[in-house]
PDB file of C-alpha atoms in Angstrom:
ATOM      1  CA  UNK A   1     -21.777  83.924 -26.263  1.00 39.00           C
ATOM      2  CA  UNK A   2     -24.274  80.931 -25.773  1.00 34.00           C
ATOM      3  CA  UNK A   3     -23.387  78.002 -28.335  1.00 34.00           C
ATOM      4  CA  UNK A   4     -27.043  77.677 -29.553  1.00 33.00           C
ATOM      5  CA  UNK A   5     -28.449  78.344 -33.079  1.00 35.00           C
ATOM      6  CA  UNK A   6     -31.650  77.235 -35.005  1.00 37.00           C
ATOM      7  CA  UNK A   7     -33.960  77.355 -32.181  1.00 33.00           C
ATOM      8  CA  UNK A   8     -36.140  80.299 -33.392  1.00 37.00           C
ATOM      9  CA  UNK A   9     -36.691  81.562 -36.837  1.00 43.00           C
ATOM     10  CA  UNK A  10     -34.500  84.246 -37.941  1.00 44.00           C
ATOM     11  CA  UNK A  11     -35.795  87.770 -36.618  1.00 42.00           C
ATOM     12  CA  UNK A  12     -38.542  86.136 -34.338  1.00 43.00           C
ATOM     13  CA  UNK A  13     -36.287  87.378 -31.060  1.00 45.00           C
ATOM     14  CA  UNK A  14     -35.706  90.891 -32.115  1.00 47.00           C
ATOM     15  CA  UNK A  15     -35.979  93.080 -35.276  1.00 61.00           C
ATOM     16  CA  UNK A  16     -32.755  94.712 -36.239  1.00 61.00           C
ATOM     17  CA  UNK A  17     -33.185  98.477 -36.432  1.00 62.00           C
ATOM     18  CA  UNK A  18     -30.220  99.978 -34.540  1.00 89.00           C
ATOM     19  CA  UNK A  19     -26.754 101.160 -35.873  1.00 94.00           C
ATOM     20  CA  UNK A  20     -23.687  99.682 -34.315  1.00 96.00           C
ATOM     21  CA  UNK A  21     -20.735 101.606 -33.165  1.00 94.00           C
ATOM     22  CA  UNK A  22     -17.963 101.815 -35.555  1.00 93.00           C
ATOM     23  CA  UNK A  23     -15.000  99.324 -34.395  1.00 96.00           C
ATOM     24  CA  UNK A  24     -11.702  98.084 -35.112  1.00 97.00           C
ATOM     25  CA  UNK A  25      -9.947  94.936 -34.322  1.00 97.00           C
ATOM     26  CA  UNK A  26      -6.926  93.132 -35.420  1.00 92.00           C
ATOM     27  CA  UNK A  27      -6.499  90.233 -37.791  1.00 86.00           C
ATOM     28  CA  UNK A  28      -4.367  87.224 -37.675  1.00 81.00           C
ATOM     29  CA  UNK A  29      -1.517  89.340 -38.825  1.00 84.00           C
ATOM     30  CA  UNK A  30      -1.826  92.354 -36.108  1.00 88.00           C
ATOM     31  CA  UNK A  31      -3.326  94.503 -38.962  1.00 91.00           C
ATOM     32  CA  UNK A  32      -6.458  96.496 -37.840  1.00 95.00           C
ATOM     33  CA  UNK A  33      -9.676  95.793 -39.674  1.00 97.00           C
ATOM     34  CA  UNK A  34     -12.179  98.463 -39.147  1.00 97.00           C
ATOM     35  CA  UNK A  35     -15.929  98.779 -39.969  1.00 96.00           C
ATOM     36  CA  UNK A  36     -15.377 102.335 -40.998  1.00 95.00           C
ATOM     37  CA  UNK A  37     -12.979 101.207 -43.588  1.00 96.00           C
ATOM     38  CA  UNK A  38     -15.696  99.362 -45.302  1.00 96.00           C
ATOM     39  CA  UNK A  39     -17.541 102.455 -46.630  1.00 92.00           C
ATOM     40  CA  UNK A  40     -16.967 101.828 -50.205  1.00 95.00           C
ATOM     41  CA  UNK A  41     -19.047  98.385 -49.504  1.00 97.00           C
ATOM     42  CA  UNK A  42     -22.820  97.942 -50.534  1.00 97.00           C
ATOM     43  CA  UNK A  43     -23.179  96.010 -47.042  1.00 98.00           C
ATOM     44  CA  UNK A  44     -20.487  94.302 -44.544  1.00 98.00           C
ATOM     45  CA  UNK A  45     -21.584  90.800 -43.152  1.00 98.00           C
ATOM     46  CA  UNK A  46     -20.573  90.539 -39.710  1.00 98.00           C
ATOM     47  CA  UNK A  47     -20.249  86.833 -38.508  1.00 98.00           C
ATOM     48  CA  UNK A  48     -19.946  85.946 -34.763  1.00 98.00           C
ATOM     49  CA  UNK A  49     -18.045  82.710 -34.864  1.00 98.00           C
ATOM     50  CA  UNK A  50     -15.918  80.391 -32.368  1.00 96.00           C
ATOM     51  CA  UNK A  51     -13.635  77.429 -32.645  1.00 97.00           C
ATOM     52  CA  UNK A  52     -15.224  74.855 -30.956  1.00 95.00           C
ATOM     53  CA  UNK A  53     -19.182  75.186 -31.601  1.00 93.00           C
ATOM     54  CA  UNK A  54     -19.788  72.078 -33.938  1.00 95.00           C
ATOM     55  CA  UNK A  55     -22.481  73.977 -35.641  1.00 96.00           C
ATOM     56  CA  UNK A  56     -20.284  77.048 -36.329  1.00 95.00           C
ATOM     57  CA  UNK A  57     -17.615  74.758 -37.908  1.00 97.00           C
ATOM     58  CA  UNK A  58     -20.230  72.731 -39.899  1.00 97.00           C
ATOM     59  CA  UNK A  59     -21.108  76.216 -41.461  1.00 98.00           C
ATOM     60  CA  UNK A  60     -17.579  77.531 -42.308  1.00 98.00           C
ATOM     61  CA  UNK A  61     -17.531  75.756 -46.040  1.00 97.00           C
ATOM     62  CA  UNK A  62     -21.139  77.555 -46.552  1.00 97.00           C
ATOM     63  CA  UNK A  63     -19.881  80.716 -45.490  1.00 98.00           C
ATOM     64  CA  UNK A  64     -16.850  80.455 -47.701  1.00 98.00           C
ATOM     65  CA  UNK A  65     -19.333  79.949 -50.584  1.00 97.00           C
ATOM     66  CA  UNK A  66     -21.409  82.925 -49.419  1.00 98.00           C
ATOM     67  CA  UNK A  67     -18.114  85.274 -49.343  1.00 98.00           C
ATOM     68  CA  UNK A  68     -17.182  84.337 -52.703  1.00 98.00           C
ATOM     69  CA  UNK A  69     -20.670  84.788 -54.321  1.00 98.00           C
ATOM     70  CA  UNK A  70     -21.239  88.167 -52.655  1.00 98.00           C
ATOM     71  CA  UNK A  71     -17.612  89.674 -52.548  1.00 97.00           C
ATOM     72  CA  UNK A  72     -18.187  90.335 -56.302  1.00 96.00           C
ATOM     73  CA  UNK A  73     -21.360  92.135 -55.399  1.00 98.00           C
ATOM     74  CA  UNK A  74     -19.478  94.544 -53.157  1.00 98.00           C
ATOM     75  CA  UNK A  75     -20.028  92.884 -49.809  1.00 98.00           C
ATOM     76  CA  UNK A  76     -17.255  92.661 -47.116  1.00 98.00           C
ATOM     77  CA  UNK A  77     -17.407  89.569 -44.825  1.00 98.00           C
ATOM     78  CA  UNK A  78     -15.689  89.451 -41.512  1.00 98.00           C
ATOM     79  CA  UNK A  79     -15.524  87.063 -38.702  1.00 98.00           C
ATOM     80  CA  UNK A  80     -15.429  88.182 -34.850  1.00 98.00           C
ATOM     81  CA  UNK A  81     -14.558  85.732 -32.349  1.00 97.00           C
ATOM     82  CA  UNK A  82     -15.527  86.969 -28.798  1.00 96.00           C
ATOM     83  CA  UNK A  83     -15.261  83.588 -26.787  1.00 95.00           C
ATOM     84  CA  UNK A  84     -12.939  84.366 -23.744  1.00 93.00           C
ATOM     85  CA  UNK A  85     -11.547  80.832 -24.154  1.00 93.00           C
ATOM     86  CA  UNK A  86     -10.375  81.416 -27.967  1.00 94.00           C
ATOM     87  CA  UNK A  87      -7.109  83.363 -27.854  1.00 94.00           C
ATOM     88  CA  UNK A  88      -6.056  85.346 -30.935  1.00 93.00           C
ATOM     89  CA  UNK A  89      -3.537  82.681 -31.881  1.00 94.00           C
ATOM     90  CA  UNK A  90      -6.193  80.054 -31.494  1.00 95.00           C
ATOM     91  CA  UNK A  91      -8.689  82.140 -33.578  1.00 96.00           C
ATOM     92  CA  UNK A  92      -5.746  82.469 -36.275  1.00 95.00           C
ATOM     93  CA  UNK A  93      -5.098  78.521 -36.280  1.00 96.00           C
ATOM     94  CA  UNK A  94      -8.895  77.840 -36.691  1.00 97.00           C
ATOM     95  CA  UNK A  95      -9.543  80.269 -39.559  1.00 96.00           C
ATOM     96  CA  UNK A  96      -6.562  79.115 -41.405  1.00 96.00           C
ATOM     97  CA  UNK A  97      -7.310  75.370 -40.977  1.00 97.00           C
ATOM     98  CA  UNK A  98     -10.737  75.835 -42.008  1.00 97.00           C
ATOM     99  CA  UNK A  99      -9.730  77.847 -45.144  1.00 97.00           C
ATOM    100  CA  UNK A 100     -11.772  80.802 -44.020  1.00 97.00           C
ATOM    101  CA  UNK A 101     -11.327  83.346 -47.058  1.00 97.00           C
ATOM    102  CA  UNK A 102     -12.316  86.457 -44.855  1.00 97.00           C
ATOM    103  CA  UNK A 103     -10.691  88.052 -41.804  1.00 97.00           C
ATOM    104  CA  UNK A 104     -11.474  86.742 -38.477  1.00 97.00           C
ATOM    105  CA  UNK A 105     -10.918  89.222 -35.483  1.00 97.00           C
ATOM    106  CA  UNK A 106     -10.599  88.721 -31.959  1.00 96.00           C
ATOM    107  CA  UNK A 107     -12.862  90.516 -29.837  1.00 96.00           C
ATOM    108  CA  UNK A 108     -11.155  90.718 -26.430  1.00 93.00           C
ATOM    109  CA  UNK A 109     -13.460  91.746 -23.697  1.00 93.00           C
ATOM    110  CA  UNK A 110     -16.703  91.241 -25.986  1.00 94.00           C
ATOM    111  CA  UNK A 111     -17.275  94.850 -26.666  1.00 96.00           C
ATOM    112  CA  UNK A 112     -18.262  94.222 -30.137  1.00 97.00           C
ATOM    113  CA  UNK A 113     -20.408  91.150 -29.212  1.00 97.00           C
ATOM    114  CA  UNK A 114     -21.992  93.291 -26.728  1.00 97.00           C
ATOM    115  CA  UNK A 115     -22.764  96.296 -29.084  1.00 97.00           C
ATOM    116  CA  UNK A 116     -24.261  94.235 -31.655  1.00 97.00           C
ATOM    117  CA  UNK A 117     -26.127  92.188 -29.147  1.00 96.00           C
ATOM    118  CA  UNK A 118     -24.696  88.872 -30.395  1.00 96.00           C
ATOM    119  CA  UNK A 119     -26.170  85.830 -28.608  1.00 94.00           C
ATOM    120  CA  UNK A 120     -24.790  82.702 -30.200  1.00 94.00           C
ATOM    121  CA  UNK A 121     -22.154  81.336 -32.559  1.00 95.00           C
ATOM    122  CA  UNK A 122     -22.512  81.427 -35.563  1.00 97.00           C
ATOM    123  CA  UNK A 123     -24.616  84.402 -35.734  1.00 97.00           C
ATOM    124  CA  UNK A 124     -24.892  86.688 -38.818  1.00 98.00           C
ATOM    125  CA  UNK A 125     -25.327  90.468 -39.183  1.00 98.00           C
ATOM    126  CA  UNK A 126     -25.762  92.370 -42.247  1.00 98.00           C
ATOM    127  CA  UNK A 127     -24.762  95.906 -41.810  1.00 97.00           C
ATOM    128  CA  UNK A 128     -25.174  98.954 -44.205  1.00 95.00           C
ATOM    129  CA  UNK A 129     -22.297 101.142 -45.028  1.00 89.00           C
ATOM    130  CA  UNK A 130     -23.705 103.440 -42.594  1.00 90.00           C
ATOM    131  CA  UNK A 131     -23.755 100.925 -39.565  1.00 93.00           C
ATOM    132  CA  UNK A 132     -27.277 100.321 -39.455  1.00 96.00           C
ATOM    133  CA  UNK A 133     -28.220  96.540 -38.812  1.00 97.00           C
ATOM    134  CA  UNK A 134     -30.324  95.334 -41.613  1.00 97.00           C
ATOM    135  CA  UNK A 135     -30.402  91.580 -40.497  1.00 98.00           C
ATOM    136  CA  UNK A 136     -29.493  89.331 -37.656  1.00 97.00           C
ATOM    137  CA  UNK A 137     -30.006  85.916 -37.310  1.00 97.00           C
ATOM    138  CA  UNK A 138     -28.924  82.758 -38.677  1.00 97.00           C
ATOM    139  CA  UNK A 139     -27.083  81.547 -41.822  1.00 98.00           C
ATOM    140  CA  UNK A 140     -29.966  79.428 -42.959  1.00 98.00           C
ATOM    141  CA  UNK A 141     -32.164  76.409 -41.534  1.00 97.00           C
ATOM    142  CA  UNK A 142     -30.136  73.305 -42.865  1.00 97.00           C
ATOM    143  CA  UNK A 143     -28.021  72.907 -39.145  1.00 96.00           C
ATOM    144  CA  UNK A 144     -29.301  73.335 -35.779  1.00 93.00           C
ATOM    145  CA  UNK A 145     -29.180  71.872 -32.052  1.00 91.00           C
ATOM    146  CA  UNK A 146     -30.138  68.064 -32.957  1.00 92.00           C
ATOM    147  CA  UNK A 147     -30.844  68.278 -36.565  1.00 94.00           C
ATOM    148  CA  UNK A 148     -29.316  68.504 -40.165  1.00 95.00           C
ATOM    149  CA  UNK A 149     -31.254  68.600 -43.231  1.00 96.00           C
ATOM    150  CA  UNK A 150     -29.690  67.781 -46.480  1.00 96.00           C
ATOM    151  CA  UNK A 151     -30.457  71.115 -47.877  1.00 96.00           C
ATOM    152  CA  UNK A 152     -31.590  74.301 -46.311  1.00 96.00           C
ATOM    153  CA  UNK A 153     -35.291  75.361 -46.946  1.00 96.00           C
ATOM    154  CA  UNK A 154     -34.716  78.875 -46.296  1.00 96.00           C
ATOM    155  CA  UNK A 155     -31.089  80.748 -47.164  1.00 97.00           C
ATOM    156  CA  UNK A 156     -32.045  83.476 -44.483  1.00 98.00           C
ATOM    157  CA  UNK A 157     -28.466  85.312 -44.727  1.00 98.00           C
ATOM    158  CA  UNK A 158     -28.307  85.087 -48.696  1.00 98.00           C
ATOM    159  CA  UNK A 159     -32.142  86.375 -48.831  1.00 98.00           C
ATOM    160  CA  UNK A 160     -31.189  89.473 -46.491  1.00 98.00           C
ATOM    161  CA  UNK A 161     -28.194  90.129 -48.728  1.00 98.00           C
ATOM    162  CA  UNK A 162     -30.092  90.027 -51.896  1.00 98.00           C
ATOM    163  CA  UNK A 163     -33.017  92.190 -50.602  1.00 98.00           C
ATOM    164  CA  UNK A 164     -30.492  94.928 -49.340  1.00 97.00           C
ATOM    165  CA  UNK A 165     -28.517  94.761 -52.357  1.00 98.00           C
ATOM    166  CA  UNK A 166     -31.531  95.342 -54.395  1.00 97.00           C
ATOM    167  CA  UNK A 167     -32.363  98.501 -52.298  1.00 95.00           C
ATOM    168  CA  UNK A 168     -35.412  96.746 -50.762  1.00 96.00           C
ATOM    169  CA  UNK A 169     -35.876  96.431 -46.980  1.00 95.00           C
ATOM    170  CA  UNK A 170     -35.043  93.103 -45.624  1.00 96.00           C
ATOM    171  CA  UNK A 171     -38.243  91.029 -45.368  1.00 95.00           C
ATOM    172  CA  UNK A 172     -37.292  88.905 -42.295  1.00 95.00           C
ATOM    173  CA  UNK A 173     -34.703  91.290 -40.453  1.00 95.00           C
TER     174      UNK A 173
END
């Protein structure tokens, strides 16, 4: 995965309309986590993360806040690390050191990243319980390559979640 983010507006490169294959990966404790196991959730946020990307790491506290805000609304969050240089042990240590409150799974061989079409870290996907991608893109527009705003001007992931939870089409998929 490329370590680029914030170069294009959310949804500018592609419009999510596909379904992803169900997947199962192991968490830090070796326990399987599956997309199919989230059928009781209203939506699942799949976040492609890495351990070294500075933008990724600056967003971890924001992702923890979003998890807290949306978990009570029936949204599951899961991180997926597909970077070949990150071992499962390193992924687990990074998640623990950064107090990531949701599972972070190791995608050995990049099969899940390839199926999703993930292109960078961090990259967020909102998936319906049926596996349809409702949103693919950035978390917000606060941090990017060469810039950091005091506050975001658009909370892309939160807007997508709010629209999906309200039963609306995501306005910027």
